[in-house]
PDB file of N, CA and C in Angstrom:
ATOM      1  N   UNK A   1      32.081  14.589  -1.315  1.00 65.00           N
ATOM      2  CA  UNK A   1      30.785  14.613  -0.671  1.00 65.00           C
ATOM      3  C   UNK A   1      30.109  15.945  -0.997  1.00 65.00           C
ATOM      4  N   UNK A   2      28.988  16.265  -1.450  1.00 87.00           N
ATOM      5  CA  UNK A   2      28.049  17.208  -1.205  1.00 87.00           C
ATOM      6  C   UNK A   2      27.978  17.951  -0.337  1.00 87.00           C
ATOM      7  N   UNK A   3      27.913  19.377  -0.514  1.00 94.00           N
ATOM      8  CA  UNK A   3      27.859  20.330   0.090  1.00 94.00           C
ATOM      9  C   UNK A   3      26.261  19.916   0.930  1.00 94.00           C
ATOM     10  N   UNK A   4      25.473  19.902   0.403  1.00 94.00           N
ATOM     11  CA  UNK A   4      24.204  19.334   0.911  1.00 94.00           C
ATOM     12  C   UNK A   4      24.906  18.669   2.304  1.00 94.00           C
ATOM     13  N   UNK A   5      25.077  17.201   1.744  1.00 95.00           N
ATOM     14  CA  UNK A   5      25.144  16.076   2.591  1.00 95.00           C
ATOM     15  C   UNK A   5      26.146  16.426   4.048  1.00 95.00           C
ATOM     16  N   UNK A   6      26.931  17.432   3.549  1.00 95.00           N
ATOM     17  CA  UNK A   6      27.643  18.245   4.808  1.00 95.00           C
ATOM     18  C   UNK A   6      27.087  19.191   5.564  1.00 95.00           C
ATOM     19  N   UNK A   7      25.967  19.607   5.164  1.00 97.00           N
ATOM     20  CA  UNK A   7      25.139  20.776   5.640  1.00 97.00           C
ATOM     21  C   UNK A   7      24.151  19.901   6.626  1.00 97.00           C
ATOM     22  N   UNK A   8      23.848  19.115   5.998  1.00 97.00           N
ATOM     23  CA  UNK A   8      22.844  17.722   6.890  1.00 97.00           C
ATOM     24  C   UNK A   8      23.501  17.504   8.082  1.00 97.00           C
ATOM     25  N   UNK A   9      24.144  16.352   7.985  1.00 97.00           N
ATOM     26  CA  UNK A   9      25.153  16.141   9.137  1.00 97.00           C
ATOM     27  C   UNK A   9      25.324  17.069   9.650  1.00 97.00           C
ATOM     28  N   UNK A  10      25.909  18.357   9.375  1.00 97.00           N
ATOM     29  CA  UNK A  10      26.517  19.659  10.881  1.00 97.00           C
ATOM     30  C   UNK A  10      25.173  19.659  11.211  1.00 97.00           C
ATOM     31  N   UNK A  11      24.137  19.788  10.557  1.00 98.00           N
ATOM     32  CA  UNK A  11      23.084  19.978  11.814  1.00 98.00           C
ATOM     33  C   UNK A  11      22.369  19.406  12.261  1.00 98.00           C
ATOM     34  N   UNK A  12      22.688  17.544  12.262  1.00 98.00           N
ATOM     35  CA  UNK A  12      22.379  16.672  13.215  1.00 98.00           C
ATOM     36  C   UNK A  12      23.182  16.752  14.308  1.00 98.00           C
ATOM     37  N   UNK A  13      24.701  17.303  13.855  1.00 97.00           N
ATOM     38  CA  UNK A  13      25.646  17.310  15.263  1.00 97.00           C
ATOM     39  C   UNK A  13      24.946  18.316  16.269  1.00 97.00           C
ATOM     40  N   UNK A  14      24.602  19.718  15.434  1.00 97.00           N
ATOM     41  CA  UNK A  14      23.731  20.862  16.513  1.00 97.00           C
ATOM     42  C   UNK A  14      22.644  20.265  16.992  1.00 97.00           C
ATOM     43  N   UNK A  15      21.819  19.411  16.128  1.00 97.00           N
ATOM     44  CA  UNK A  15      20.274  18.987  16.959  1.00 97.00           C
ATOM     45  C   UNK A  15      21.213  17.806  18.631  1.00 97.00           C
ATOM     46  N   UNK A  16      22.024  17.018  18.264  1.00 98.00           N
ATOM     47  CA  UNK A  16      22.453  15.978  18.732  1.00 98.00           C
ATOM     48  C   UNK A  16      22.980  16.750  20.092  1.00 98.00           C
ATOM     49  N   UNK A  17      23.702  18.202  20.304  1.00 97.00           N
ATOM     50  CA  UNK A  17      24.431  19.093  21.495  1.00 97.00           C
ATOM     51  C   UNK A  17      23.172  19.329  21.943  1.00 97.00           C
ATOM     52  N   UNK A  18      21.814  19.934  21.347  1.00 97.00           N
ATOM     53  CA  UNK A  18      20.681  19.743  22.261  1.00 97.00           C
ATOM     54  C   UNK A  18      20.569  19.206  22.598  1.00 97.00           C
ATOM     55  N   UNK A  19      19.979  17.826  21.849  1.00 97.00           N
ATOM     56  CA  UNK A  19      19.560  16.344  22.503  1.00 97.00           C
ATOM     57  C   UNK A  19      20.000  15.835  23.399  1.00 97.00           C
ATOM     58  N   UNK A  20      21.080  15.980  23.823  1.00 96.00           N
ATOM     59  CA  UNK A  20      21.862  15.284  24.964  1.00 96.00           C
ATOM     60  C   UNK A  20      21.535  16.035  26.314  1.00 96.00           C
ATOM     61  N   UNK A  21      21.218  16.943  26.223  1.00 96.00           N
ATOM     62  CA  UNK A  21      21.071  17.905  27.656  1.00 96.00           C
ATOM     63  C   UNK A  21      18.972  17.724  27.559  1.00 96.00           C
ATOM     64  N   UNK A  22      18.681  16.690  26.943  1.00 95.00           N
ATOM     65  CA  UNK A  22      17.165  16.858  26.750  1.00 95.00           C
ATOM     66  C   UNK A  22      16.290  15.275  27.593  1.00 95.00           C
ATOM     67  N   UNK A  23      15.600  15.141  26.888  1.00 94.00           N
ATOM     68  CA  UNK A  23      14.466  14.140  27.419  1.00 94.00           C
ATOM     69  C   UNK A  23      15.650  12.262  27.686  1.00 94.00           C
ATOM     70  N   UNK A  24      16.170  12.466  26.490  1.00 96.00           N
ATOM     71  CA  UNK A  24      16.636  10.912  26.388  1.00 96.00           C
ATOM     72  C   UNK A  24      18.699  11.135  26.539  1.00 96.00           C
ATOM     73  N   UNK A  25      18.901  12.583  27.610  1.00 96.00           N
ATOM     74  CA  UNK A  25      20.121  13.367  27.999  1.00 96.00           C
ATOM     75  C   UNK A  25      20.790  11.232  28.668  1.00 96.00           C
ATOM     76  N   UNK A  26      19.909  10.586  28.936  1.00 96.00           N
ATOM     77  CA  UNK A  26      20.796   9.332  29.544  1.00 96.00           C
ATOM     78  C   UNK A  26      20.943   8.322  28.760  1.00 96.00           C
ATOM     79  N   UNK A  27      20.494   8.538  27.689  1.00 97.00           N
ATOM     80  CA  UNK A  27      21.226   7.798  26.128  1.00 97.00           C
ATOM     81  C   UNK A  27      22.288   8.238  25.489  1.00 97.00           C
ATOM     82  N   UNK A  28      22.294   9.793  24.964  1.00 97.00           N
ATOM     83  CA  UNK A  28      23.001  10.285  24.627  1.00 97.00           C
ATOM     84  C   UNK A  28      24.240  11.186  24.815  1.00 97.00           C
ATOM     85  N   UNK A  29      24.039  11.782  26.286  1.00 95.00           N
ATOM     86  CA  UNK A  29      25.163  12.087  27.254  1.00 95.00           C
ATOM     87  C   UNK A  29      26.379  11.596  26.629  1.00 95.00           C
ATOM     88  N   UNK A  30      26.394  10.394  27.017  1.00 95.00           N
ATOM     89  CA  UNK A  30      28.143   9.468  26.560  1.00 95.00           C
ATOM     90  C   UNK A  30      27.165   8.190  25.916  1.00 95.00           C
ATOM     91  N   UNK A  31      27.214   8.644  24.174  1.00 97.00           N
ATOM     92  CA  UNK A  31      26.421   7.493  23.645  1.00 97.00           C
ATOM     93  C   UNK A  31      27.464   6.560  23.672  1.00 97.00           C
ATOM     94  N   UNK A  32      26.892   5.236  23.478  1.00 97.00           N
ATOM     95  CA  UNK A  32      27.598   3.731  23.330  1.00 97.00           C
ATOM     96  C   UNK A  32      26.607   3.277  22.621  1.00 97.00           C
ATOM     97  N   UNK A  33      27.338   1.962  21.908  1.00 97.00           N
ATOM     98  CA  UNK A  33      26.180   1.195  20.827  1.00 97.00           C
ATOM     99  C   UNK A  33      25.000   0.595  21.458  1.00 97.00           C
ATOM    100  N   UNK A  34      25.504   0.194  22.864  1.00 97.00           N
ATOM    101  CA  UNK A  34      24.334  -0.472  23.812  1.00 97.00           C
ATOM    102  C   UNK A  34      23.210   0.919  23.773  1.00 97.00           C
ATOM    103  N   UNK A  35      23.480   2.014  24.098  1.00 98.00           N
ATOM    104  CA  UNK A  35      22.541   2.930  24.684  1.00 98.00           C
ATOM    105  C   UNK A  35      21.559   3.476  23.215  1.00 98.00           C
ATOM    106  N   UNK A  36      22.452   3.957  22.674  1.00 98.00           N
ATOM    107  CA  UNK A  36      22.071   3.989  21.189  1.00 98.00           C
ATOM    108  C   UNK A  36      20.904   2.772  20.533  1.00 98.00           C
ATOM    109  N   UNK A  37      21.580   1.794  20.400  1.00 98.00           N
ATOM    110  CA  UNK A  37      20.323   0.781  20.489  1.00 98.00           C
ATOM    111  C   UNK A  37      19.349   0.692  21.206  1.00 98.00           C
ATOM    112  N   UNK A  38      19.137   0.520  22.366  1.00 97.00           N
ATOM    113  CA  UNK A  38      17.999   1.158  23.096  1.00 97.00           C
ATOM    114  C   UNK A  38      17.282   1.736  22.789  1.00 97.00           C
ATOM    115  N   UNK A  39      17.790   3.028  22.580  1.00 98.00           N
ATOM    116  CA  UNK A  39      17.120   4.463  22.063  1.00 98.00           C
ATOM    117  C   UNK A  39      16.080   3.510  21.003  1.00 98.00           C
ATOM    118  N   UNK A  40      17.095   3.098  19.944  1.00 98.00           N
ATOM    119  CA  UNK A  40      15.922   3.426  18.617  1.00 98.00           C
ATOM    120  C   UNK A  40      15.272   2.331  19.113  1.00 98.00           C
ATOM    121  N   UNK A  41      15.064   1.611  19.321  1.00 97.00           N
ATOM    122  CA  UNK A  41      14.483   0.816  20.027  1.00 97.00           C
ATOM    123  C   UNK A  41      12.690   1.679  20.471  1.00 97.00           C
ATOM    124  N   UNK A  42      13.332   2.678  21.302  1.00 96.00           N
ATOM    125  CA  UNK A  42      12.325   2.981  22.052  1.00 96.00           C
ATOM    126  C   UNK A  42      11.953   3.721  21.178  1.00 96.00           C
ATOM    127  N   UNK A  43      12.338   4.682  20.276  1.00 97.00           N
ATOM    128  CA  UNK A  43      11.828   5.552  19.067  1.00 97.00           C
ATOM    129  C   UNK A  43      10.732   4.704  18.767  1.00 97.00           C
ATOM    130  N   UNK A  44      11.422   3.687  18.056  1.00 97.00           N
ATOM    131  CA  UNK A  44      10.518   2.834  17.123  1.00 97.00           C
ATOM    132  C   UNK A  44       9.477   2.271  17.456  1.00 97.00           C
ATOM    133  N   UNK A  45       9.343   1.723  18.868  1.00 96.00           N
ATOM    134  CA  UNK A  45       8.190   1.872  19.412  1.00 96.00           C
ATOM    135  C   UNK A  45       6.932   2.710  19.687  1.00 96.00           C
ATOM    136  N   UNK A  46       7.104   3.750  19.178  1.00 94.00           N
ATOM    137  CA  UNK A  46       6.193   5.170  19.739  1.00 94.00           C
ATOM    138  C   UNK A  46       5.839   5.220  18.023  1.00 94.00           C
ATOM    139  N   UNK A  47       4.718   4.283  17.182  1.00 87.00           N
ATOM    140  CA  UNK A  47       4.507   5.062  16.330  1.00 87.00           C
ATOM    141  C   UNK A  47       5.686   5.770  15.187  1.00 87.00           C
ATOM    142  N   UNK A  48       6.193   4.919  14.664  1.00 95.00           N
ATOM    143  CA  UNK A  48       7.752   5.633  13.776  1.00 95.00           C
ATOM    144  C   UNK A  48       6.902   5.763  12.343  1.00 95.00           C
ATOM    145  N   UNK A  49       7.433   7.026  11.389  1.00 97.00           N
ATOM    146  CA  UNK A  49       6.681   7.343  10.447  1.00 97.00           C
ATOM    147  C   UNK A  49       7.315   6.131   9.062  1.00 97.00           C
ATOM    148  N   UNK A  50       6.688   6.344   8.035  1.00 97.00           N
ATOM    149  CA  UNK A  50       7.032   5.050   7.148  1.00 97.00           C
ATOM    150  C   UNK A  50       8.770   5.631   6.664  1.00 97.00           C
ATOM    151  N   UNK A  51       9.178   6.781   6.782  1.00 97.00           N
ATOM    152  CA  UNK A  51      10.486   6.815   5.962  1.00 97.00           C
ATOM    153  C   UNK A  51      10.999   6.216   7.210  1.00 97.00           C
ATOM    154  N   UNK A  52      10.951   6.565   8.610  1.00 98.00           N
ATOM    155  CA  UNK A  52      11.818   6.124   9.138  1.00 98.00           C
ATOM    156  C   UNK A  52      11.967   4.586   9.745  1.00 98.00           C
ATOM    157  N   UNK A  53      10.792   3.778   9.246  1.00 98.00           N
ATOM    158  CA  UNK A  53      10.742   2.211   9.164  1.00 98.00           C
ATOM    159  C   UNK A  53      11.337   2.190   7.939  1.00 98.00           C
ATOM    160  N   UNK A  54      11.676   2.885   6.564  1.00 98.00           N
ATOM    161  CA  UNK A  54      12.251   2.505   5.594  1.00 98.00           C
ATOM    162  C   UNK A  54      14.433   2.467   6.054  1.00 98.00           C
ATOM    163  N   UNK A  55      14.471   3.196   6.640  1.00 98.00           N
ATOM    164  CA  UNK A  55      15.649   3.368   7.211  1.00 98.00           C
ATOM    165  C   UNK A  55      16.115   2.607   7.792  1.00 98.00           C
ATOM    166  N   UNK A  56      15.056   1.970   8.649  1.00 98.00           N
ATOM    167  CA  UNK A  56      15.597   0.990  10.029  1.00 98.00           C
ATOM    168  C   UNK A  56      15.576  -0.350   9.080  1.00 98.00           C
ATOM    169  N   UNK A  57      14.914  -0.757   7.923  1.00 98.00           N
ATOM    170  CA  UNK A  57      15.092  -1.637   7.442  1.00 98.00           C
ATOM    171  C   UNK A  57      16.171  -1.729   6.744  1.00 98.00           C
ATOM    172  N   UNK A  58      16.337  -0.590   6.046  1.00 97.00           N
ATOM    173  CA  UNK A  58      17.711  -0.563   5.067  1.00 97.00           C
ATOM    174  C   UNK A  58      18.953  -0.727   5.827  1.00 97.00           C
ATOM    175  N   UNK A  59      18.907   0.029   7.197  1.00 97.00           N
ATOM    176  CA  UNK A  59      20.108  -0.417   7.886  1.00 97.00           C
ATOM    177  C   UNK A  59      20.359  -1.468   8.841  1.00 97.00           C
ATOM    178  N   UNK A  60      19.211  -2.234   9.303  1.00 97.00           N
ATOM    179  CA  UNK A  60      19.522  -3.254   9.792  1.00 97.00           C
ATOM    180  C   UNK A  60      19.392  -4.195   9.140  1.00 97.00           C
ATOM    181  N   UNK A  61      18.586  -4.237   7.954  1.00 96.00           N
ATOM    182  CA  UNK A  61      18.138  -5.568   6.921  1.00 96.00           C
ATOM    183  C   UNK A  61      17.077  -6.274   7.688  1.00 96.00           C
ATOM    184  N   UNK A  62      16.124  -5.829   8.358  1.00 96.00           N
ATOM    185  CA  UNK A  62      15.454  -6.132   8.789  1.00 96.00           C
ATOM    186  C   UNK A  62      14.035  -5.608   9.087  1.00 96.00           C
ATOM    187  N   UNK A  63      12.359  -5.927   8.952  1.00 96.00           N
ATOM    188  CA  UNK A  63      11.956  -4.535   8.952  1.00 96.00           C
ATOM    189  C   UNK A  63      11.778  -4.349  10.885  1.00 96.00           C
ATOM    190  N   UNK A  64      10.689  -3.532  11.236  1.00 97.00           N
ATOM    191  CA  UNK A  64      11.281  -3.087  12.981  1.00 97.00           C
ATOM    192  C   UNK A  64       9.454  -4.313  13.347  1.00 97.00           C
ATOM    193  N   UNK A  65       9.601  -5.003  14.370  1.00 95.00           N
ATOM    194  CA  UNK A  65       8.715  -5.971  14.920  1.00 95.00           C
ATOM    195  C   UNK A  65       9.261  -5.740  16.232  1.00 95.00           C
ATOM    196  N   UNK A  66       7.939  -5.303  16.555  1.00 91.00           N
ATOM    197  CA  UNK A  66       7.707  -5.446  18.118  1.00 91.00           C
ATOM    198  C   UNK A  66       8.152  -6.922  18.969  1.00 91.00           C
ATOM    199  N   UNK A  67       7.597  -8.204  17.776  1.00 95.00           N
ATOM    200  CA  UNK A  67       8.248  -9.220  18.797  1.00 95.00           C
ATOM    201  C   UNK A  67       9.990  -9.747  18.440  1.00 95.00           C
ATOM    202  N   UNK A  68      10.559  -8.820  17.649  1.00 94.00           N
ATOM    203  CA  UNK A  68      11.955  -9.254  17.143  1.00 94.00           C
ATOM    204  C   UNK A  68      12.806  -8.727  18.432  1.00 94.00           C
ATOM    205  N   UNK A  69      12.732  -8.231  19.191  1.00 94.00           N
ATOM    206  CA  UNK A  69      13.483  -7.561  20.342  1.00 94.00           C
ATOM    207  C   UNK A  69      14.657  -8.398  20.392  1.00 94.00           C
ATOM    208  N   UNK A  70      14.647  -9.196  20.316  1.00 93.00           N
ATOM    209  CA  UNK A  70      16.037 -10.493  21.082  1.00 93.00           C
ATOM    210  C   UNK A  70      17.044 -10.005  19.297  1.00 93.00           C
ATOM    211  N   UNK A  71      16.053 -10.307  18.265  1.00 94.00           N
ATOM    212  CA  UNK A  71      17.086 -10.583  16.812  1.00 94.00           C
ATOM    213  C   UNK A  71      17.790  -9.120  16.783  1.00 94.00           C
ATOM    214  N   UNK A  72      16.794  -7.952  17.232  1.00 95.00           N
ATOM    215  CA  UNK A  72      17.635  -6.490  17.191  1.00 95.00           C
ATOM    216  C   UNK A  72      18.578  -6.327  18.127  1.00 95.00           C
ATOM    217  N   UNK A  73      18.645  -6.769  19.150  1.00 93.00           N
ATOM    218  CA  UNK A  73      19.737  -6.782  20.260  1.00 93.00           C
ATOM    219  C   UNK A  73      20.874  -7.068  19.236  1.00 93.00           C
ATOM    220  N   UNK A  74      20.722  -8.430  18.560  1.00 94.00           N
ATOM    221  CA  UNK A  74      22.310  -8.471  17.573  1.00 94.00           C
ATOM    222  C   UNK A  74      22.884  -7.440  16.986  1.00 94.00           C
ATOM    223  N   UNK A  75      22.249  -6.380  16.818  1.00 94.00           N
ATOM    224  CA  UNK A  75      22.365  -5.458  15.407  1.00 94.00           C
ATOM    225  C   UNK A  75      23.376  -4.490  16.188  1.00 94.00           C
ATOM    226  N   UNK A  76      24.051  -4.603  17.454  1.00 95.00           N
ATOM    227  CA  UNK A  76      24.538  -3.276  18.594  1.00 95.00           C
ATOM    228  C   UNK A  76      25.490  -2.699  17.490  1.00 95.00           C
ATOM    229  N   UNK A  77      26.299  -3.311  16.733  1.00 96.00           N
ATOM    230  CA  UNK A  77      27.469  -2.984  15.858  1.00 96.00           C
ATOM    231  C   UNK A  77      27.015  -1.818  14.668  1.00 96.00           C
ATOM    232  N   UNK A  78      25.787  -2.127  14.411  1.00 96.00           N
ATOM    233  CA  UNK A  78      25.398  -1.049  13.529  1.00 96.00           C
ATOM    234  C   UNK A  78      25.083   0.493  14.017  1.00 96.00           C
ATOM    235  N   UNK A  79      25.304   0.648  15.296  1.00 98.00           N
ATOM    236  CA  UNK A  79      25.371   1.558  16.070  1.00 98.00           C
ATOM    237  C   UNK A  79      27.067   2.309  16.140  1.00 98.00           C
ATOM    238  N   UNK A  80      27.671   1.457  15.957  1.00 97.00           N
ATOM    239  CA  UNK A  80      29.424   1.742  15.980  1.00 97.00           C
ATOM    240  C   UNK A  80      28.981   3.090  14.842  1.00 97.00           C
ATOM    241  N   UNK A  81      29.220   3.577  14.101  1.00 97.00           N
ATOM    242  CA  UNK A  81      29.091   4.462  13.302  1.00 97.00           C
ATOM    243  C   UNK A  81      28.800   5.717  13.665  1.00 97.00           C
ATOM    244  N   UNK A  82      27.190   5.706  13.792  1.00 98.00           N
ATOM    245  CA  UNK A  82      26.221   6.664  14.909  1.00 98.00           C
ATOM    246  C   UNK A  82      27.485   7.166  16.497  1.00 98.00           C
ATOM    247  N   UNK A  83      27.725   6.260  16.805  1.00 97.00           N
ATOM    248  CA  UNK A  83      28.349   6.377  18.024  1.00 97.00           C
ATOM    249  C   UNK A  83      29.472   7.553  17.696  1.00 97.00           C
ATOM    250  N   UNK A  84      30.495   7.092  17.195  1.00 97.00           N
ATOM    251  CA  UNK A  84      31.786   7.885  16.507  1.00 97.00           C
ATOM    252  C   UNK A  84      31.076   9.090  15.731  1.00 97.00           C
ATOM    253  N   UNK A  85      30.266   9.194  14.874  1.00 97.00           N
ATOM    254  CA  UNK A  85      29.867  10.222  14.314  1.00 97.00           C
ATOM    255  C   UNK A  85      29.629  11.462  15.589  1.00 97.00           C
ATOM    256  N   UNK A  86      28.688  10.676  16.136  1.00 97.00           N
ATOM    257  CA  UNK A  86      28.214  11.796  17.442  1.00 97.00           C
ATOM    258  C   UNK A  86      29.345  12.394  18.464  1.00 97.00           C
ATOM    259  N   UNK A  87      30.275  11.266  18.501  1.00 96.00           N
ATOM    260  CA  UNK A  87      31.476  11.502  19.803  1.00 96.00           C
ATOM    261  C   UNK A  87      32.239  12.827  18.580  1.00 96.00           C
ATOM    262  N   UNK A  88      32.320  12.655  17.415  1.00 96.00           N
ATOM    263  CA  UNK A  88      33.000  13.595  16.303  1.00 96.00           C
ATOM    264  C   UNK A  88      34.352  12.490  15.998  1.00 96.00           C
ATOM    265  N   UNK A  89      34.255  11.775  16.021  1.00 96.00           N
ATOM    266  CA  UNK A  89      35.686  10.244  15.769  1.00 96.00           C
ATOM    267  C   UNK A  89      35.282  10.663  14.599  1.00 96.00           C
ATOM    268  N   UNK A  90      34.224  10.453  13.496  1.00 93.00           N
ATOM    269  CA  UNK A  90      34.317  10.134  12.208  1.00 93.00           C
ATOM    270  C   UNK A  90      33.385  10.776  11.447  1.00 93.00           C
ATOM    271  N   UNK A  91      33.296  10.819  10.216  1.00 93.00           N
ATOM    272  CA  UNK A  91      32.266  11.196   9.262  1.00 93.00           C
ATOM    273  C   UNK A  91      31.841  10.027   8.454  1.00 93.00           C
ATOM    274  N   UNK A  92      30.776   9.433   8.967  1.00 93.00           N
ATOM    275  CA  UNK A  92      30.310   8.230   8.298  1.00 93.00           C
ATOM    276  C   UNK A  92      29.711   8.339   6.615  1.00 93.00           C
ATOM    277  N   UNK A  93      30.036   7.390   6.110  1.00 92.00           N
ATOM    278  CA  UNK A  93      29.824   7.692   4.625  1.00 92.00           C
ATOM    279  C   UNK A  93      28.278   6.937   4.262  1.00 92.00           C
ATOM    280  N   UNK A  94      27.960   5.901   5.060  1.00 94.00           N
ATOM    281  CA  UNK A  94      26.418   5.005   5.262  1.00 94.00           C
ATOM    282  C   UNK A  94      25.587   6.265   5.358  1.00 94.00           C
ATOM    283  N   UNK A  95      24.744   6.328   4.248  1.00 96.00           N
ATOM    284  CA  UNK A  95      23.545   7.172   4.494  1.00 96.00           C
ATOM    285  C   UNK A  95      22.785   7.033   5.465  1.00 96.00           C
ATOM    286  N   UNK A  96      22.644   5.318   5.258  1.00 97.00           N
ATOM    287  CA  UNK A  96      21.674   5.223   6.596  1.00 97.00           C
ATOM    288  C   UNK A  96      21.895   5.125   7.690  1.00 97.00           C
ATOM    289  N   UNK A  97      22.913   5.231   7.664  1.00 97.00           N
ATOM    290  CA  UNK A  97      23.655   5.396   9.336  1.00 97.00           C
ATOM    291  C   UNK A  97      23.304   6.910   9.872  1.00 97.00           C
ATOM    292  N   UNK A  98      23.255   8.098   8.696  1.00 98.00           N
ATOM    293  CA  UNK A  98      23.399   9.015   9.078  1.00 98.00           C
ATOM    294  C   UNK A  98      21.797   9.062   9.535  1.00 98.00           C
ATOM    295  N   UNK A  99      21.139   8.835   8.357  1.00 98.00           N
ATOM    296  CA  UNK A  99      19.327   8.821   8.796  1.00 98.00           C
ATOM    297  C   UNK A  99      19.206   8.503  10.205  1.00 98.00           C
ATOM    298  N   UNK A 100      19.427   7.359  10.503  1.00 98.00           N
ATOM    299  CA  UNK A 100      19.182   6.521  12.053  1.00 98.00           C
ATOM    300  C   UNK A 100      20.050   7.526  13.306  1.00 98.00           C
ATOM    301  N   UNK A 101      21.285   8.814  12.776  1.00 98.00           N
ATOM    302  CA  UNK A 101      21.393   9.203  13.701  1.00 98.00           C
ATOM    303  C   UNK A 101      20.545  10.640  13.814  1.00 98.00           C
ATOM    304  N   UNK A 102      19.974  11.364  12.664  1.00 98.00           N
ATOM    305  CA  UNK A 102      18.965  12.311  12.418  1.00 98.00           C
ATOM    306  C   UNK A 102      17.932  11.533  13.208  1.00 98.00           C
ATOM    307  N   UNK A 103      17.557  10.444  13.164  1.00 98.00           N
ATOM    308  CA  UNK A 103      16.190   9.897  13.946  1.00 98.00           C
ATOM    309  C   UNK A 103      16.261   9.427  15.253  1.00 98.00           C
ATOM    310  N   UNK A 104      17.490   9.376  15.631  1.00 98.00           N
ATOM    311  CA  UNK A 104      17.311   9.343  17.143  1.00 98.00           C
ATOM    312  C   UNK A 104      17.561  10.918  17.722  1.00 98.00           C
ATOM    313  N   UNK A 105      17.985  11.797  17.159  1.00 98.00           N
ATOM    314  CA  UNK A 105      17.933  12.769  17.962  1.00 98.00           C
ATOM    315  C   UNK A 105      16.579  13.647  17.595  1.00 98.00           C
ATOM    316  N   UNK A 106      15.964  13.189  16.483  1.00 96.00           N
ATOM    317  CA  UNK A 106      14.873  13.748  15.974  1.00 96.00           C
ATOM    318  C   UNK A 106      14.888  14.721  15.036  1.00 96.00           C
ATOM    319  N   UNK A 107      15.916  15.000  14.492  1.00 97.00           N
ATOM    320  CA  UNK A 107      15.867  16.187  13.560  1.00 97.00           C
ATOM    321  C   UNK A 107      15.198  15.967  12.323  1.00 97.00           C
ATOM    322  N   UNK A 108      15.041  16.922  11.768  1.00 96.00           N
ATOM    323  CA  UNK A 108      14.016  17.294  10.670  1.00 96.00           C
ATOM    324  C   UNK A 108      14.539  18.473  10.288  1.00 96.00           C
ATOM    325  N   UNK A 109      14.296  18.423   8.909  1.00 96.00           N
ATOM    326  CA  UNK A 109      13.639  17.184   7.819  1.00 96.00           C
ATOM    327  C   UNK A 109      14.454  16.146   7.898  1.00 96.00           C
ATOM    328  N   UNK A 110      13.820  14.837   7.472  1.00 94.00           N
ATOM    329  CA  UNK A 110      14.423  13.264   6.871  1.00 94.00           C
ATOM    330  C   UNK A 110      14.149  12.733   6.733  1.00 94.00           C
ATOM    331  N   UNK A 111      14.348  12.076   6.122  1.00 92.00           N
ATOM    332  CA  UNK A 111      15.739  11.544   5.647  1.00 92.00           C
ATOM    333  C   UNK A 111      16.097  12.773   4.548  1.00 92.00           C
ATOM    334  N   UNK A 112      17.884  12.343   4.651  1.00 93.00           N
ATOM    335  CA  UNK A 112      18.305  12.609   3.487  1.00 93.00           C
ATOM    336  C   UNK A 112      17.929  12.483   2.108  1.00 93.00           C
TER     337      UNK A 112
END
């Protein structure tokens, strides 16, 4: 892996130790795929910029629709990743897994 791509990640984990003590502290506190989903959920609702609708498509295979709510509920598993990454279980190798967890805690720059 890239020195880069390791430099990224450590400092979604630092944005992510903020984030949790912040605005959306009852998503991310003790994330789960349920809560996590949510989240982007609610991200994506507020106006999301075009890379990060390019993301949410690439990783769910789907693009983000306001009236799809019920078909994104399926997607909770694509959150398994995000989840473990953040708890520190794993180092996910899905780019876009990593994007979607840079975009729920908001960090910048991104994407990768």
């Amino acid at each position: 892996m890239s020195t880069i791509l390791k430099e990224y990640k450590k400092a979604i984990k630092i944005q992510y130790e903020t984030e949790k003590k912040g605005k959306y502290f009852d998503y991310l506190q003790s994330p789960s795929r349920g809560k996590l989903r949510d989240l982007c959920w609610l991200i994506f609702e507020k106006n999301p910029t075009q890379d990060d609708l390019n993301v949410f498509r690439n990783l769910f295979s789907m693009d983000f629709d306001h009236t799809k709510k019920n078909k994104f509920k399926e997607k909770k598993d694509k959150f398994r990743p995000i989840e473990t990454f953040y708890k520190g279980e794993t180092d996910p190798a899905n780019i876009d897994a990593i994007n979607m967890a840079a975009i729920l805690v908001d960090f910048e720059p991104r994407p990768f």
